[in-house]
XYZ file of C-alpha atoms in Angstrom:
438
model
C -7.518 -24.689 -1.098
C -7.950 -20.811 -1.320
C -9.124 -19.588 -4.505
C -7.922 -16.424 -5.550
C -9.274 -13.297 -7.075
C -7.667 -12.357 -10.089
C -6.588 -9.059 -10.507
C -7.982 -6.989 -12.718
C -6.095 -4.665 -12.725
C -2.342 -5.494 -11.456
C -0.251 -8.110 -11.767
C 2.162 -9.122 -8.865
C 4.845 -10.601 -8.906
C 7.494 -11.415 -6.137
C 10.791 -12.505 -7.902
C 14.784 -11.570 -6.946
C 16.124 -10.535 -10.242
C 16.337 -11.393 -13.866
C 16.416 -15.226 -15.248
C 18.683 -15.480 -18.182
C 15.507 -15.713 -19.954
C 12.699 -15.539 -17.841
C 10.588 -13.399 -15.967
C 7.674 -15.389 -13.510
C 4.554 -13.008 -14.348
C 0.827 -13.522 -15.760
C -1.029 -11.468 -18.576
C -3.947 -9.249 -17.958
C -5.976 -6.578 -19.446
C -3.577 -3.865 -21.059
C -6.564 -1.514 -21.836
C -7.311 -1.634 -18.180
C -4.307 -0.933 -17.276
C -3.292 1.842 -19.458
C -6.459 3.385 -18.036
C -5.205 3.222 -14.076
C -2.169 4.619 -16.004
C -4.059 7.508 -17.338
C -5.604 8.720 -14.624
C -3.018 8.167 -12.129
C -0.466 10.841 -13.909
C -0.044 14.148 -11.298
C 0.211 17.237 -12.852
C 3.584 17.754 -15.015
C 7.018 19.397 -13.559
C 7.337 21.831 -16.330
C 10.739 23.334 -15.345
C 12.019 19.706 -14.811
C 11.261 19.039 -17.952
C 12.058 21.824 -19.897
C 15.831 21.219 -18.333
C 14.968 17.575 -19.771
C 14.569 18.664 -22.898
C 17.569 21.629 -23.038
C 20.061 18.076 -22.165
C 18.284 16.009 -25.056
C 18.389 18.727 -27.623
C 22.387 19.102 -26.506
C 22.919 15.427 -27.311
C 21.211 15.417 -30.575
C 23.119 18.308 -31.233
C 26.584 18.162 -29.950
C 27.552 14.427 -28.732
C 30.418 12.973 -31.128
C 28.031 10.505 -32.494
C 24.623 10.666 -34.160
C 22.197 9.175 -31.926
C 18.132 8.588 -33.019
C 15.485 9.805 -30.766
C 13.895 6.466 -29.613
C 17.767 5.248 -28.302
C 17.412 8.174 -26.648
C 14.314 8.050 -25.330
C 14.545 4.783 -24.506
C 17.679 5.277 -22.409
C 16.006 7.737 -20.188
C 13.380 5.541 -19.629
C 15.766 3.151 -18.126
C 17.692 5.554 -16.422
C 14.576 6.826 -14.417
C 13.824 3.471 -13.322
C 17.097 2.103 -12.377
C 16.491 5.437 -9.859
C 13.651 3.979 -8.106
C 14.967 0.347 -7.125
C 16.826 -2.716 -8.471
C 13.638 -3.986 -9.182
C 11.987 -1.264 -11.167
C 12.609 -2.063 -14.938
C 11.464 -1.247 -18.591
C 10.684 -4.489 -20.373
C 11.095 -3.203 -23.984
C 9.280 -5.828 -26.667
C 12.046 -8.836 -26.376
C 12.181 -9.081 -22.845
C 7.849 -8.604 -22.576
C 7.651 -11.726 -25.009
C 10.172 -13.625 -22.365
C 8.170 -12.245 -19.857
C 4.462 -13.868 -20.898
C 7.026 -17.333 -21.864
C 8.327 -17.561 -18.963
C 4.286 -18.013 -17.192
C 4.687 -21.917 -18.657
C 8.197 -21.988 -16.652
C 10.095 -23.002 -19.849
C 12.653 -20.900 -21.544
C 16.235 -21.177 -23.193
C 19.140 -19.990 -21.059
C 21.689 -21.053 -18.407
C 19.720 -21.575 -16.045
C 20.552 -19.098 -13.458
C 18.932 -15.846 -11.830
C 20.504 -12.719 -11.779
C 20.677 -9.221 -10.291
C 23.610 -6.315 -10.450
C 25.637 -5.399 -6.970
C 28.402 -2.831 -7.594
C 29.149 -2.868 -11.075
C 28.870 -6.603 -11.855
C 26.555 -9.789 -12.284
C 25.361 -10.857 -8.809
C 24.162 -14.812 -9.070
C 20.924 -14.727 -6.758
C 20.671 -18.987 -7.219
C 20.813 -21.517 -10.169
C 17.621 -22.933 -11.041
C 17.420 -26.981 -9.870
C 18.726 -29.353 -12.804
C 20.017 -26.678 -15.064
C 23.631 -26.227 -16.580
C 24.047 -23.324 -14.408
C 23.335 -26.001 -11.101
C 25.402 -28.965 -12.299
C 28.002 -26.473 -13.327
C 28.123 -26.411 -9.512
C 27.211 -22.076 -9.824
C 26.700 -20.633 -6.324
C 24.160 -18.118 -4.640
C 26.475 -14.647 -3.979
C 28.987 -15.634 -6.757
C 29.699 -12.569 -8.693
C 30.289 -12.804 -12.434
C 33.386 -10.701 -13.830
C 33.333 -11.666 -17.546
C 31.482 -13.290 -20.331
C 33.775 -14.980 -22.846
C 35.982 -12.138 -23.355
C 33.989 -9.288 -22.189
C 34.271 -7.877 -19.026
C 31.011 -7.018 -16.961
C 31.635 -3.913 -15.683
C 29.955 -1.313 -17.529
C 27.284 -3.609 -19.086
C 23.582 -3.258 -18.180
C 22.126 -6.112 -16.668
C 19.949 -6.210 -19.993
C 23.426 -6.591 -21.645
C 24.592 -9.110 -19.766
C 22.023 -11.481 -20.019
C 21.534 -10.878 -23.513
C 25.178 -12.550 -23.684
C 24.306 -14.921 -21.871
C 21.282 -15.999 -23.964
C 21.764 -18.296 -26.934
C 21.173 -21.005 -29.041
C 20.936 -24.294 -27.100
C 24.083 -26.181 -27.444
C 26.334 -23.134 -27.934
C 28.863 -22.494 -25.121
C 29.465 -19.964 -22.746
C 32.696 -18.822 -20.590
C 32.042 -17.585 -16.821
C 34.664 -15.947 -15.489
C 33.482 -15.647 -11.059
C 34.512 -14.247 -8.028
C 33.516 -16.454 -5.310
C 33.789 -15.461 -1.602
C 36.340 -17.539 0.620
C 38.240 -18.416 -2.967
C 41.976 -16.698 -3.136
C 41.251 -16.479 -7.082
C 38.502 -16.083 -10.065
C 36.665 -19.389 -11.135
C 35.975 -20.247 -14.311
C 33.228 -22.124 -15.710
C 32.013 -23.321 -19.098
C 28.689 -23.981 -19.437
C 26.404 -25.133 -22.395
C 22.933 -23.206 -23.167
C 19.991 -25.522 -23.132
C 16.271 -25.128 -23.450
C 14.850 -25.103 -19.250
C 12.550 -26.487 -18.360
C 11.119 -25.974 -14.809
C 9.901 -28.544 -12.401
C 8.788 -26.235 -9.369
C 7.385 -29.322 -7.280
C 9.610 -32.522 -6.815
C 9.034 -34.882 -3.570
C 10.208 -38.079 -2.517
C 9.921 -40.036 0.761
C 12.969 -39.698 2.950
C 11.741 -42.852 5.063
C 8.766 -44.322 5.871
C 6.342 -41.417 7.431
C 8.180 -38.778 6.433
C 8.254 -36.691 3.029
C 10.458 -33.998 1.233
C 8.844 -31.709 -0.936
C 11.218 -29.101 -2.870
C 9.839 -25.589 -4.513
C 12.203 -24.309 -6.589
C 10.026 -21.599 -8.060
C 6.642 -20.496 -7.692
C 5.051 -20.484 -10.954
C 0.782 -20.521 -11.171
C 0.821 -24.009 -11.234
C 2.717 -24.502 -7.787
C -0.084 -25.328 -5.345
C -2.181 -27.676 -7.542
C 1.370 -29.229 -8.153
C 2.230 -29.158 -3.877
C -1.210 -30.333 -3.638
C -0.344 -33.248 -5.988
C 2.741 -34.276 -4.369
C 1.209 -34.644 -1.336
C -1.319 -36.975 -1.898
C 1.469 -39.076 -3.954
C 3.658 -39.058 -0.827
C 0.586 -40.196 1.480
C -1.078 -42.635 -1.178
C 3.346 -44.269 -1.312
C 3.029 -43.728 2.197
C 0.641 -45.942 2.540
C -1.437 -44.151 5.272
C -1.178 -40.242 6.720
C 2.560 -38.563 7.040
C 4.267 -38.330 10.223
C 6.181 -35.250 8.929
C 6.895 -32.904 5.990
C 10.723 -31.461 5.283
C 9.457 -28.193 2.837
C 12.826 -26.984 0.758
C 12.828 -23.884 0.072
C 16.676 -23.312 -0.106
C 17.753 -20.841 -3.390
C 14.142 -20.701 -4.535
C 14.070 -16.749 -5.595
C 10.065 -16.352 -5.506
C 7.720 -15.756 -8.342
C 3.932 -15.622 -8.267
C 2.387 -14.087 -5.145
C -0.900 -15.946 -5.673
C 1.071 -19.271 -5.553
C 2.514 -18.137 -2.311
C -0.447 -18.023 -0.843
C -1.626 -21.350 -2.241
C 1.170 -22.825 -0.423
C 0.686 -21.535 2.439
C -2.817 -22.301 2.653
C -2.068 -25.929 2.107
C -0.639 -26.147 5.827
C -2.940 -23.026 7.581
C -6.913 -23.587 8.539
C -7.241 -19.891 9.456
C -5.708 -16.301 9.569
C -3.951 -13.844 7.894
C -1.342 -15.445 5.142
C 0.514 -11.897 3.920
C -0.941 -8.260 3.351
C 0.567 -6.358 1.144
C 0.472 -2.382 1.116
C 1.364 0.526 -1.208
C 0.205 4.281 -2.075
C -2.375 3.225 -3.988
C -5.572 1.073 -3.259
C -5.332 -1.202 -6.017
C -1.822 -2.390 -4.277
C -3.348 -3.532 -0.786
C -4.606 -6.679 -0.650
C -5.161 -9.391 2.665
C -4.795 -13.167 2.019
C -6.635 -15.445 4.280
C -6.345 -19.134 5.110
C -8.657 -21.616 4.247
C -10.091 -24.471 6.636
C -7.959 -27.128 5.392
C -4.854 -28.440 5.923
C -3.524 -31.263 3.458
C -1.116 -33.181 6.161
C -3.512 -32.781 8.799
C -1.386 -31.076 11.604
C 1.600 -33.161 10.816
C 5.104 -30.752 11.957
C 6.597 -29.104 9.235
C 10.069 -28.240 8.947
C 10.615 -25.207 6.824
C 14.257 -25.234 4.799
C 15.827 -21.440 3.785
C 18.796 -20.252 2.684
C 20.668 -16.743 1.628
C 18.599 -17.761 -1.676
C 15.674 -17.940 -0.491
C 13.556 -15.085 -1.603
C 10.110 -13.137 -2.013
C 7.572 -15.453 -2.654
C 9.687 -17.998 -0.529
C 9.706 -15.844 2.331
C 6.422 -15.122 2.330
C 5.862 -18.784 2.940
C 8.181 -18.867 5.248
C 7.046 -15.972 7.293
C 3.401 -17.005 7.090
C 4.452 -20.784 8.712
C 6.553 -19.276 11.597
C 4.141 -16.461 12.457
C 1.339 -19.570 12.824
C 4.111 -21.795 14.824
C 2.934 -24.233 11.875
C 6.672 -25.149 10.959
C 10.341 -24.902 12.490
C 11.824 -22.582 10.005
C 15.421 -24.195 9.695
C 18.909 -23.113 7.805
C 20.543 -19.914 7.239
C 19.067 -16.082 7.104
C 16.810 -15.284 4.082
C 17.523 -13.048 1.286
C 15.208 -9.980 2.832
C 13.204 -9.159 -0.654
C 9.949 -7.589 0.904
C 8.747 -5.974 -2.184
C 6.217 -6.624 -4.637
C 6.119 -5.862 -8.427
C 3.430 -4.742 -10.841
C 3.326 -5.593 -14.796
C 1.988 -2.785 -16.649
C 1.376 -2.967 -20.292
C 1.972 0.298 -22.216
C 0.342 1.209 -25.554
C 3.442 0.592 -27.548
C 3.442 -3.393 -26.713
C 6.565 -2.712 -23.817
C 5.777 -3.064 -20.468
C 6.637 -1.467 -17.033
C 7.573 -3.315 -13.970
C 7.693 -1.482 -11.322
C 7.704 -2.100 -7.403
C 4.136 -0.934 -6.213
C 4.088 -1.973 -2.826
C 5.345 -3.958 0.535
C 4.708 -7.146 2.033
C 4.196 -7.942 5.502
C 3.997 -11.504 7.311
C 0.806 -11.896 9.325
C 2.013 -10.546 12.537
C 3.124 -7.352 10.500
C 7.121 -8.091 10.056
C 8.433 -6.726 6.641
C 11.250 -8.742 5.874
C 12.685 -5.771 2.880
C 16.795 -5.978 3.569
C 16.453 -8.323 6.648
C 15.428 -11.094 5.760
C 13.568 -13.915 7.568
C 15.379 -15.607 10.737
C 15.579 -19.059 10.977
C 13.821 -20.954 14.300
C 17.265 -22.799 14.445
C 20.047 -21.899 12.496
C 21.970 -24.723 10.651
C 24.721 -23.783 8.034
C 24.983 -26.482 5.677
C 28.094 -28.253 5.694
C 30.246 -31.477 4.617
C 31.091 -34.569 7.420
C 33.358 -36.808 6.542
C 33.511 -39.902 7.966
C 36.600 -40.506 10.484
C 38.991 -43.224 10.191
C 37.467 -46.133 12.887
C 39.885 -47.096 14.996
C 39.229 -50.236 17.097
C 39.051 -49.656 21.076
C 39.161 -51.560 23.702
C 35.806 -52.725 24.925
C 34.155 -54.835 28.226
C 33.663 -57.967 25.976
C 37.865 -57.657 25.474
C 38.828 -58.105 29.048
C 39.897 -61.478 30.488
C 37.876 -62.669 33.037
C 34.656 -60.205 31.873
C 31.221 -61.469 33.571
C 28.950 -63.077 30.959
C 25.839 -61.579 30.052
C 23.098 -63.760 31.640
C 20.045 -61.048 30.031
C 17.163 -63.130 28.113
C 17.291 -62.891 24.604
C 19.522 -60.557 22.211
C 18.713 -56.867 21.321
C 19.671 -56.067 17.287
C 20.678 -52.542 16.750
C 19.091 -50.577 14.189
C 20.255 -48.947 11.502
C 19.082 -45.691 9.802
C 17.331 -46.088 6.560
C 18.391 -42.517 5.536
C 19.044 -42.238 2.071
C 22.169 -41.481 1.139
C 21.270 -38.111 -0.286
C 19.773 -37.390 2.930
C 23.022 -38.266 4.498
C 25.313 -36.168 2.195
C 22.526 -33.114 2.613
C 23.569 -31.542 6.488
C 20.758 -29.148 6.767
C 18.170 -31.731 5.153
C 19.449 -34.729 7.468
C 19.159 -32.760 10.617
C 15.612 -31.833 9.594
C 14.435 -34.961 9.482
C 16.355 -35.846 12.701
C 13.682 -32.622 14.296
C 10.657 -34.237 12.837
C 11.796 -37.784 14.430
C 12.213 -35.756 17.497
C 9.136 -33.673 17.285
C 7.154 -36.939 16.687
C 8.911 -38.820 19.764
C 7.973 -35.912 22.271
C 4.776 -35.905 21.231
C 4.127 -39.786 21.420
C 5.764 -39.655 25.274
C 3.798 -36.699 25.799
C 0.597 -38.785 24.716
């Protein structure tokens, strides 16, 4: 596997939005940083500022209610950021200690990742196994009040703090889902999450599932793991590997790469780029390859973002995988933690990512090899028909010996999963040219 540099100086991170609670990031070297800081500052806009100061002085001064300088202060902090991009964001105290929880994947919350579109609270996905996911929460629903209060107007920090609470204490979600004629509402209880990013299971014999939810530092010793769990059930090498990567929203970019490595022997992984040159970086494969050559098939969704797209990108630019399901969410961005001197931090998007064949995927997102929506078959009503063996007088079969037909040992999860039943049907497939083809 490809071991990574760690940065001395930046921290990236490749997530969608907020998590009501949680932030995927690592901790590094604040005096270092406040150093690149430092010298990085270009001369000062004094007539910018001096109008900056005219409109403070005017609201210390005049507004209808006393307000104290750090509110203030604070405020245009925000405001300058929420300028740049929806990903740009002041992490005052509170939301830096969630931050450096959130690197051991375990926080209290809902469950859920967020972002704002238009006003409101846009759900980017629930988080696998999470009151926000077996509240039955979708990717694109858009959340219209909390309890009482309505969104619009609140800050995304407002929102979630809302949303936050004790474990066991209940919330109301009021949601506007797409295709629905009216609101939803759902009422979910706050637990402590804790997140699994690696689960796998055989889907029959030969063939394994591996899901990423997130991508937390820990996700390709854990993929790594799961692997050689699958192959030691298995009993012998795997014929095939279903990756699921549906409504995972990113995190780490080092454990992106890890991932990808896993499956690539050689190249170019992802290059990122920015203004400065601490924010370009080249990832390379390694010459190893955990399923040795086995086909891949590569599951996305609408949730499916950042870090997940990376992988994504990386496996289709190598024709390692069959990238299967629906468009991608089309985050191509990457984010830097800085620490300030005041113990906040500053998130903010330093550069671009590009797959190894130089695609950015920033508001296009990553097309699927075949696209599959996922939906729900139901079984039809059997209705007996008339058959050879029915007709009077029908010649008897005089063939040596009788052939059994065989059933399909697809679980039954597997069956009531579309997109993850025909992706197993493409590695059967993929497996069954190749053998004729041998």
């Amino acid at each position: 596997m490809l071991k990574l540099k760690k940065f001395a100086r930046f921290t990236l991170i490749l997530t969608m939005g907020v998590f009501i609670g949680v932030a995927v990031t690592l901790e590094k070297n604040a005096r270092a940083e406040r150093a690149i800081v430092s010298s990085a500052i270009a001369p000062l806009p004094y007539s910018q500022l001096r109008t900056f100061t005219e409109i403070f002085s005017r609201i210390k001064s005049d507004y209808v209610e006393k307000v104290d300088d750090k509110t203030l202060l604070q405020n245009a902090i925000r405001g300058m950021l929420s300028g740049l991009d929806p990903h740009s964001s002041y992490l005052d105290k509170v939301a830096s200690e969630e931050v450096r929880i959130s690197t051991d994947g375990k926080f209290g919350g809902l469950g859920i990742e967020v972002t704002m579109e238009d006003g409101f609270v846009k759900v980017v996905t629930p988080i696998d196994d999470t009151p926000a996911a077996r509240a039955g929460l979708q990717p694109g629903d858009l959340i219209v009040r909390l309890n009482t209060k309505p969104v619009k107007g609140m800050t995304l920090g407002d929102a979630v703090k809302i949303m936050r609470g004790k474990p066991g204490s209940k919330i109301k979600l009021i949601v506007v889902r797409e295709g629905e004629s009216k609101p939803l509402e759902f009422t979910l209880t706050r637990a402590i999450i804790k997140i699994v990013s690696v689960k796998s299971r055989l889907l029959e014999p030969g063939y394994g599932y591996v899901r990423i939810s997130a991508f937390q530092i820990d996700t390709g010793k854990s993929l790594a793991n799961a692997i050689l769990k699958l192959r030691a059930k298995n009993k012998g090498p795997l014929k095939g590997l279903v990756l699921d990567l549906r409504n995972n929203p990113g995190g780490v970019l080092d454990a992106a790469v890890q991932v990808s490595d896993t499956f690539l022997t050689k190249g170019l992984i992802v290059y990122t780029e920015g203004r400065t040159s601490n924010s370009k970086h080249k990832f390379r494969a390694t010459p190893s390859d955990l399923i040795q050559g086995a086909p891949i098939v590569v599951l996305v969704n609408e949730g499916s973002a950042s870090a997940s797209e990376i992988v994504a990108g990386a496996l289709q630019d190598h024709k390692r995988a069959v990238i299967m399901g629906t468009k991608t969410f089309g985050k191509g961005s990457v984010q830097t933690i800085v620490p300030m001197s005041n113990g906040t931090k500053l998130k903010l998007t330093t550069a671009r990512y590009f797959t190894p064949k130089g695609r950015s995927i920033q508001a296009k997102g990553v097309i699927p090899d075949i696209i599959t929506e996922q939906v729900v078959i139901k079984k039809q009503k059997k209705h007996r028909r008339l058959k050879e063996a029915d007709l009077s007088r029908h010649l008897k079969n005089t063939g040596a010996g009788k052939e059994k037909l065989k059933k399909s040992k697809a679980s039954l999860k597997t069956k009531k999963d579309f997109q993850l039943n025909e992706a197993l049907n493409l590695l059967k497939g993929v497996n069954l040219f190749q053998k004729r083809a041998g």
